[in-house]
Structure formats: structure tokens, C-alpha cells
Coordinates of C-alpha atoms and ligand atoms in Angstrom, one line a residue:
M54 CA 0.0 0.0 0.0
T55 CA 1.5 3.4 -1.0
S56 CA 1.3 6.1 1.6
V57 CA 1.5 9.9 1.5
V58 CA 1.5 12.4 4.4
T59 CA -1.6 14.6 4.3
H60 CA -1.3 18.0 6.0
D61 CA -4.0 20.4 7.1
R62 CA -4.1 24.2 6.8
L63 CA -2.0 24.6 10.0
G64 CA 0.6 22.1 8.7
R65 CA -0.6 19.3 11.0
P66 CA -0.2 15.8 9.5
L67 CA -3.0 13.2 9.4
S68 CA -1.2 10.5 11.4
N69 CA -3.4 9.4 14.2
L70 CA -6.8 7.8 14.1
R71 CA -9.1 7.1 17.2
L72 CA -11.5 4.4 16.2
S73 CA -14.6 4.2 18.3
V74 CA -16.0 0.6 17.9
T75 CA -19.1 1.1 19.9
D76 CA -21.1 3.9 21.7
R77 CA -22.2 1.4 24.4
C78 CA -20.6 1.2 27.8
N79 CA -20.8 -0.9 31.0
L80 CA -20.1 2.1 33.2
R81 CA -21.9 5.4 33.7
C82 CA -19.0 7.9 34.5
A83 CA -20.4 11.1 35.9
Y84 CA -18.2 13.2 33.5
C85 CA -19.1 11.2 30.4
M86 CA -22.5 9.4 30.6
P87 CA -24.3 10.8 33.6
E88 CA -27.9 10.3 32.3
A89 CA -30.1 7.4 33.0
T90 CA -31.0 6.8 29.3
Y91 CA -29.3 7.6 26.0
T92 CA -30.0 7.8 22.3
W93 CA -27.9 4.9 21.0
L94 CA -26.6 4.6 17.5
P95 CA -29.0 2.2 15.6
N96 CA -27.5 -1.3 15.1
P97 CA -27.7 -1.3 11.2
E98 CA -25.7 1.9 11.2
I99 CA -22.7 0.4 13.1
L100 CA -19.8 -0.4 10.8
S101 CA -19.0 -4.0 10.2
F102 CA -15.4 -5.2 10.7
E103 CA -15.0 -5.3 6.9
E104 CA -16.2 -1.7 6.6
I105 CA -13.9 -0.6 9.5
E106 CA -11.0 -2.3 7.7
T107 CA -11.8 -0.6 4.4
L108 CA -11.9 2.9 6.0
V109 CA -8.8 2.2 8.1
D110 CA -7.0 1.3 4.9
R111 CA -8.0 4.7 3.4
F112 CA -6.6 6.5 6.4
V113 CA -3.4 4.5 6.4
S114 CA -2.8 5.3 2.8
L115 CA -3.2 9.0 3.6
G116 CA -0.5 8.8 6.4
V117 CA -2.1 7.4 9.6
R118 CA 0.4 5.4 11.5
K119 CA -1.1 5.4 15.0
L120 CA -4.5 3.7 15.7
R121 CA -6.3 3.7 19.0
L122 CA -9.4 1.6 19.6
T123 CA -11.9 3.3 21.9
G124 CA -15.6 3.7 22.6
G125 CA -17.9 3.7 24.6
E126 CA -16.2 0.7 26.1
P127 CA -14.4 -1.1 23.2
L128 CA -14.5 -4.5 25.0
V129 CA -18.3 -4.6 24.9
R130 CA -18.0 -4.9 21.1
R131 CA -18.4 -8.5 20.2
E132 CA -15.4 -10.3 18.8
L133 CA -13.1 -7.3 19.2
P134 CA -9.9 -9.3 19.2
T135 CA -10.9 -10.6 15.7
L136 CA -11.0 -7.0 14.5
I137 CA -7.7 -6.2 16.3
A138 CA -6.0 -9.1 14.6
R139 CA -7.1 -7.8 11.2
L140 CA -5.9 -4.3 12.0
A141 CA -2.6 -5.6 13.4
K142 CA -1.7 -6.7 9.8
K143 CA -1.8 -3.1 8.6
P144 CA 1.4 -1.0 8.5
I145 CA 0.7 0.7 11.8
D146 CA 3.4 1.7 14.2
D147 CA 1.2 2.0 17.3
L148 CA -2.0 -0.1 17.8
A149 CA -3.5 0.8 21.2
M150 CA -6.7 0.5 23.1
T151 CA -8.3 2.7 25.8
T152 CA -10.6 0.7 28.1
N153 CA -12.3 1.1 31.4
G154 CA -10.8 -2.3 32.3
V155 CA -14.0 -4.0 33.6
L156 CA -13.7 -6.8 31.0
L157 CA -9.9 -6.9 30.6
T158 CA -9.3 -10.1 32.6
E159 CA -11.8 -12.0 30.5
H160 CA -10.4 -10.9 27.2
L161 CA -6.7 -10.5 27.9
A162 CA -5.4 -13.8 26.4
D163 CA -7.3 -13.0 23.1
L164 CA -6.0 -9.4 23.2
V165 CA -2.4 -10.6 23.6
S166 CA -2.7 -13.0 20.7
S167 CA -4.6 -10.5 18.5
G168 CA -1.3 -8.5 18.1
L169 CA -2.5 -5.4 20.1
H170 CA 0.6 -3.3 21.0
R171 CA -0.6 -1.3 24.0
V172 CA -3.4 -0.9 26.6
T173 CA -4.4 2.3 28.5
V174 CA -6.8 1.7 31.4
S175 CA -8.9 4.5 32.8
L176 CA -8.7 4.5 36.6
D177 CA -9.8 7.6 38.5
T178 CA -9.8 6.2 42.1
L179 CA -8.5 3.5 44.4
S180 CA -11.6 3.6 46.5
P181 CA -14.3 1.1 45.7
S182 CA -17.0 3.3 47.1
R183 CA -15.8 6.4 45.2
F184 CA -15.6 4.3 42.1
K185 CA -19.2 3.2 42.5
A186 CA -20.3 6.8 43.1
L187 CA -18.4 8.0 40.1
T188 CA -19.3 5.3 37.6
G189 CA -22.7 4.1 38.9
R190 CA -21.4 0.5 39.0
D191 CA -19.8 -1.8 41.5
H192 CA -16.9 -3.0 39.2
H193 CA -13.8 -1.6 40.9
A194 CA -12.4 -5.0 41.8
H195 CA -12.8 -6.1 38.2
V196 CA -10.8 -3.1 37.0
L197 CA -8.0 -3.6 39.4
A198 CA -7.9 -7.3 38.5
G199 CA -7.7 -6.4 34.8
I200 CA -4.8 -4.0 35.5
D201 CA -3.0 -6.8 37.4
A202 CA -3.6 -9.2 34.6
V203 CA -2.1 -6.8 32.0
A204 CA 0.8 -6.1 34.4
A205 CA 1.6 -9.9 34.4
S206 CA 1.2 -10.2 30.6
P207 CA 3.2 -9.4 27.5
L208 CA 1.3 -6.1 27.3
R209 CA 2.9 -4.9 30.5
A210 CA 5.5 -2.8 28.8
G211 CA 3.0 -0.3 27.3
L212 CA 0.6 -0.2 30.2
K213 CA -0.7 3.3 31.0
L214 CA -3.3 4.5 33.4
D215 CA -5.5 7.6 32.8
A216 CA -7.1 9.4 35.7
V217 CA -9.6 12.3 35.1
V218 CA -9.1 14.6 38.1
I219 CA -12.2 16.4 39.5
R220 CA -12.0 18.8 42.3
G221 CA -13.6 17.6 45.5
V222 CA -13.9 14.1 44.1
N223 CA -10.5 12.4 43.6
D224 CA -8.0 15.3 43.8
G225 CA -6.9 13.9 47.2
E226 CA -5.7 10.7 45.5
L227 CA -2.9 12.0 43.3
V228 CA 0.0 10.5 45.3
P229 CA -1.8 7.2 46.0
L230 CA -2.6 6.9 42.3
L231 CA 1.1 7.5 41.5
D232 CA 2.1 4.9 44.0
Y233 CA -0.3 2.4 42.7
A234 CA 0.8 3.0 39.1
G235 CA 4.4 2.4 40.2
R236 CA 3.4 -0.9 41.9
V237 CA 1.9 -2.2 38.7
G238 CA 4.6 -0.8 36.5
A239 CA 2.3 1.6 34.6
E240 CA 2.8 5.2 33.6
L241 CA 0.0 7.4 35.0
R242 CA -1.5 10.3 33.2
F243 CA -3.6 12.9 34.9
I244 CA -6.3 14.3 32.6
E245 CA -8.0 17.7 33.2
Y246 CA -11.8 17.5 33.4
M247 CA -13.1 18.6 30.0
D248 CA -16.3 20.4 29.1
V249 CA -17.1 18.3 26.1
G250 CA -19.8 15.6 25.4
G251 CA -21.6 14.2 28.4
A252 CA -19.9 16.6 30.8
T253 CA -23.1 18.4 31.4
K254 CA -22.3 19.0 35.0
W255 CA -18.9 20.6 34.1
S256 CA -17.9 23.8 35.6
A257 CA -14.5 25.6 35.7
Q258 CA -14.6 25.2 39.5
N259 CA -14.4 21.4 39.2
V260 CA -11.3 21.5 37.1
V261 CA -7.9 20.9 38.7
S262 CA -5.5 22.5 36.3
G263 CA -2.2 20.9 35.2
Q264 CA -0.4 23.7 37.1
Q265 CA -2.4 22.9 40.3
L266 CA -1.7 19.2 39.8
L267 CA 2.0 19.8 39.6
S268 CA 2.0 22.0 42.7
A269 CA -0.1 19.5 44.7
I270 CA 2.3 16.6 43.7
A271 CA 5.4 18.7 44.4
A272 CA 4.1 19.4 47.9
T273 CA 4.5 15.7 48.8
L274 CA 7.0 14.3 46.3
G275 CA 9.1 17.3 45.4
P276 CA 9.2 19.3 42.1
A277 CA 8.7 17.3 38.9
E278 CA 11.0 18.1 36.0
P279 CA 9.5 18.3 32.4
L280 CA 10.8 15.8 29.9
K281 CA 11.5 16.5 26.3
E282 CA 8.4 15.4 24.3
D283 CA 7.3 13.8 21.1
G284 CA 5.7 16.8 19.3
S285 CA 2.1 15.5 18.8
A286 CA 1.5 13.5 22.0
P287 CA -1.3 14.9 24.1
A288 CA 0.5 14.2 27.4
R289 CA 3.4 16.3 28.7
R290 CA 5.6 14.0 30.7
F291 CA 7.4 14.8 33.9
R292 CA 10.0 13.1 36.1
L293 CA 9.8 13.1 39.9
P294 CA 12.9 13.5 42.1
D295 CA 12.6 9.7 42.8
G296 CA 12.7 9.0 39.1
R297 CA 9.1 8.1 38.5
I298 CA 7.5 9.4 35.3
F299 CA 4.0 10.6 34.9
G300 CA 2.0 12.6 32.3
L301 CA -0.4 15.5 32.3
I302 CA -3.1 16.0 29.6
T303 CA -4.1 19.6 30.0
S304 CA -6.8 19.8 27.3
T305 CA -8.9 22.2 29.3
T306 CA -6.4 24.9 30.4
Q307 CA -3.4 24.4 28.1
P308 CA -4.5 22.7 25.0
F309 CA -2.2 21.1 22.4
C310 CA -4.3 22.0 19.2
R311 CA -1.2 23.3 17.4
T312 CA 0.3 19.8 17.1
C313 CA -3.0 17.8 16.9
D314 CA -2.7 15.1 14.3
R315 CA -5.8 13.2 15.4
A316 CA -8.9 12.1 13.5
R317 CA -11.9 10.4 15.1
L318 CA -14.1 7.8 13.5
T319 CA -17.4 6.9 15.3
A320 CA -18.8 3.4 15.4
D321 CA -21.3 4.4 12.7
G322 CA -18.7 5.8 10.4
H323 CA -18.9 9.6 11.1
W324 CA -15.5 11.2 10.9
Y325 CA -14.6 14.2 13.1
T326 CA -11.5 16.3 12.7
C327 CA -11.8 17.7 16.2
L328 CA -13.2 16.5 19.5
Y329 CA -15.2 19.7 19.7
A330 CA -16.4 19.8 16.1
R331 CA -20.2 20.3 15.8
T332 CA -20.4 18.4 12.5
G333 CA -18.5 15.5 10.9
V334 CA -18.3 13.7 7.6
D335 CA -20.5 10.6 7.0
L336 CA -17.9 8.2 5.6
K337 CA -20.2 5.3 6.0
K338 CA -22.7 6.9 3.6
A339 CA -19.9 7.4 1.1
L340 CA -18.7 3.8 1.6
R341 CA -22.2 2.2 1.4
S342 CA -23.1 4.3 -1.7
G343 CA -20.3 2.4 -3.5
Q344 CA -17.5 5.0 -3.6
S345 CA -14.2 3.5 -4.7
P346 CA -11.1 3.4 -2.5
A347 CA -9.6 6.3 -4.6
E348 CA -12.8 8.4 -4.2
L349 CA -12.9 7.8 -0.4
E350 CA -9.3 8.8 -0.1
Q351 CA -10.0 11.9 -2.2
L352 CA -12.8 12.8 0.1
I353 CA -10.8 12.3 3.3
A354 CA -7.8 14.2 1.9
S355 CA -9.9 17.1 0.8
V356 CA -11.5 17.4 4.3
W357 CA -8.1 17.1 6.1
T358 CA -6.4 19.6 3.8
G359 CA -9.1 22.1 4.6
R360 CA -8.9 21.4 8.4
N361 CA -8.4 24.4 10.6
D362 CA -9.7 23.1 13.9
R363 CA -8.5 24.5 17.3
G364 CA -11.5 23.5 19.3
A365 CA -10.0 23.4 22.8
E366 CA -8.0 26.6 22.2
E367 CA -11.3 28.3 21.3
R368 CA -12.8 27.1 24.5
V369 CA -10.0 28.6 26.5
A370 CA -10.6 31.9 24.8
L371 CA -14.2 31.9 26.3
R372 CA -12.6 32.5 29.8
D373 CA -15.3 32.9 32.4
Q374 CA -18.1 32.5 29.9
R375 CA -17.2 28.9 29.6
G376 CA -19.7 26.2 30.5
P377 CA -20.5 22.7 29.2
L378 CA -20.2 22.5 25.4
A379 CA -23.6 20.9 25.0
G380 CA -26.7 20.4 27.2
A381 CA -28.5 17.2 27.8
D382 CA -31.2 18.1 25.2
S383 CA -28.8 18.7 22.4
L384 CA -26.9 15.5 23.2
R385 CA -30.2 13.6 23.1
A386 CA -30.9 15.2 19.7
D387 CA -27.5 14.4 18.3
P388 CA -25.7 11.5 20.0
H389 CA -22.6 12.3 17.8
L390 CA -21.8 15.1 20.2
E391 CA -21.3 12.6 23.0
M392 CA -17.8 11.8 24.3
H393 CA -18.8 8.1 24.4
T394 CA -19.6 8.3 20.7
R395 CA -16.5 10.2 19.7
G396 CA -14.2 8.1 21.8
G397 CA -12.6 10.8 24.0
Ligands
SAM607 N1 -14.6 3.6 28.0 C1 -13.2 3.7 27.7 C2 -12.5 4.3 28.9 O1 -13.2 4.9 29.8 O2 -11.3 4.2 29.0 C3 -12.8 4.4 26.5 C4 -13.7 5.6 26.1 S1 -13.6 7.0 27.1 C5 -14.7 8.1 26.3 C6 -12.0 7.6 26.7 C7 -11.4 8.5 27.8 O3 -12.1 9.7 27.8 C8 -11.3 8.0 29.2 O4 -10.0 8.0 29.7 C9 -12.2 8.9 30.0 O5 -11.8 9.1 31.3 C10 -12.1 10.2 29.1 N2 -13.1 11.2 29.4 C11 -14.5 11.0 29.2 N3 -15.1 12.1 29.6 C12 -14.2 13.0 29.9 C13 -14.2 14.4 30.4 N4 -15.4 15.0 30.5 N5 -13.1 15.0 30.7 C14 -11.9 14.3 30.5 N6 -11.8 13.1 30.1 C15 -12.9 12.4 29.8
SF4_608 FE1 -16.7 6.0 31.5 FE2 -15.4 5.4 29.3 FE3 -17.8 4.5 29.7 FE4 -17.4 7.1 29.2 S1 -17.1 5.5 27.8 S2 -18.8 6.2 30.8 S3 -15.5 7.4 30.3 S4 -16.1 4.0 30.9
SF4_609 FE1 -7.2 18.4 18.3 FE2 -9.6 19.6 18.5 FE3 -8.5 18.4 20.6 FE4 -7.5 20.7 19.6 S1 -9.5 20.4 20.5 S2 -6.3 19.0 20.3 S3 -7.8 20.4 17.4 S4 -9.1 17.4 18.7

């Protein structure tokens, strides 16, 4: 397969694809899916594995080299390891998955043999009761068991843990989470609480900024030194005086739009060039209407070369006018605005 690099209007390459394989989830995180009921994507609209593979091939030939499976919860998609095994045959440098970890133990052997390169597990708290309050489900022990299973498997080298920090909820757990990550051999990334998708209860007061996180960590563990970074990675990495490394994803207060090389494909084939974009491109429609591989590539390339998105930077510019991006009514009317549809 020949490959070109496709750049947008700000010179950012199309090199990273987040592939949401389902909008369904077995948790109900307060910052992502806080409502009792949701408008789900209809089943006939969900891309088959063949369709996913066809679209991934188009992105790969336009320069994508990093692919992350996400959701919803990717492990609730049936036969996911079969899809991963097919994607693992593509010329992809980094094939990763973000999961809430609930079903990891059950699927780990298949994931290892599928050829997946890396796993990131979301873990916001070490407290079972806080986990239940935050996610609406009593699955904390399953998540910890899943992390232990990865830590004892061939996937241990790439294990990362992601924690969304919310003021007054889990901001007292920064050092315990770092200690836990160290025990299981994972790199921990703290994520600022974002105002997008199902974060309908978001307010600036609930955000613990990257700067505040660094100060709070320094108060116990000493100052963290910034590491030299890969230009497009969302996390800025730091080293503690004791040598431990952790990351900060400061999408809310110090976004990284200037180097953003990420495209997002929803489980029903809608393509978004920004997490904050109001509208996307219906690639499934183009695919199912019989467009050829060359036509699909032309469509994707024309959208990316016109891309000018800086969604998170525009949110920062709102300053004290900033609130949740979308209310519950608009999310019900268009589930494509949801974080669990776009894949985070
Ligand atoms: N279900 C999987 C999981 O939770 O890891 C994958 C999908 S989830 C949408 C991807 C990531 O988005 C998770 O790490 C989650 O914590 C993060 N996320 C969801 N809503 C968020 C918000 N309002 N602010 C910051 N991160 C958020
Ligand atoms: Fe939580 Fe991920 Fe599910 Fe959203 S998709 S509710 S972040 S587990
Ligand atoms: Fe990229 Fe949009 Fe996120 Fe900025 S807000 S980093 S442009 S996805």
C-alpha cells in the first residue's frame, strides 16, 4: 500500500486515528455518561469489521500510523480481538486501546494473541465506594484485577493508566494513584476535566489544572522536571525526584491543538477532525453508496487539507463565559456530540 502524508491548513499531518468501535458502555461515569437513558446509534448503522478495515486502509494510505481503539467501552463490542487481529496486519506503528478495564481479565489472552501493541486503562480512584459513586457500577475490583492481569502479561511494557481529576472528588488521590501506578509498572497520566460531550455538570470550579496538579504533587514528592516530548503526543511528561515518570493531559487549560494530528471515527462511520467539532463527515454513507477506495481517499484528503480546527483553544478563549459545550437536550438530539460516541 502506498502512503502519503496529508497536512491540514496549519501544517498538521493526518497521522493518528481514534476508532470508536461502539457507543455502548458498561459504566456510567459522571463526567461522560451521567444520564439514565441515552439515544444509541442504531445497530444497522454500526460499521461491520469489513467496513472498518476498508476505512482504516484509506486513512493508512493517507498517512495514519497510530491507531487507538476506543468507545464507549471497546471491550463490549463482540469479537473485538478478531478486529484487532485484522488491524494488526496493517502498516501501523502503534496499535493501542483505551478501556475502562472492567472486561480486561476475561479478554486478555485473546487481546495478547490479537497483536495489540498497548493498553491504556482508565482508573480515577483507588476507593471502591468512590468508584461506585463516580461510575454508577460496583466494578472496581474487576478493573484492578484487569490491570493486574495486564501487568503480568506481554502487554505490561506499554501499560498506561489515565485518571480524570475532578475537584472535591478524587483530587486527594494524586499521590496514592502515582504509588499504585508504580506498583503495577504503569505510567500514570492525569487528565484535566473537559467540558465536552456528556460533561453536562462541568464547571470551571471542578477543574484541577495541570499547574495545580504539579503544585499538589510537588508538595508531597518534590518538584517534577518536564521531559522533552514527542511533538504530537497529548501528554506532557514529567520526572519526579525519585525517578518516577507521569503525564499531564491539559486539554482544558493548556490545549495542544497546534500539534494535533488526530482524526476520530465513530462506530457508525462519522468522521470528526476535532473532539469539539459540531459536525462530521459521513464516511459510512460514502462507503455504502459504493465509492471506490480512490474516491474515499480523495474525500478524506480534501477534508483534512481544509482542516483548521483548534476547538480546545477556542474554548480557553471563552474564559469565564465557559460552561458545558452541550446540554442534555442537544446531546439527546444528536448523539454524535457525545464523548462516548466520539471516543474521548
Ligand atoms: N470507555 C473507555 C474508557 O473509559 O477508558 C474508552 C472511552 S472513554 C470516552 C476515553 C477517555 O475519555 C477515558 O479515559 C475517559 O476518562 C475520558 N473522558 C471521558 N469524559 C471526559 C471528560 N469530561 N473529561 C476528561 N476526560 C474524559
Ligand atoms: Fe466511563 Fe469510558 Fe464509559 Fe465514558 S465510555 S462512561 S469514560 S467508561
Ligand atoms: Fe485536536 Fe480539536 Fe483536541 Fe484541539 S480540541 S487537540 S484540534 S481534537
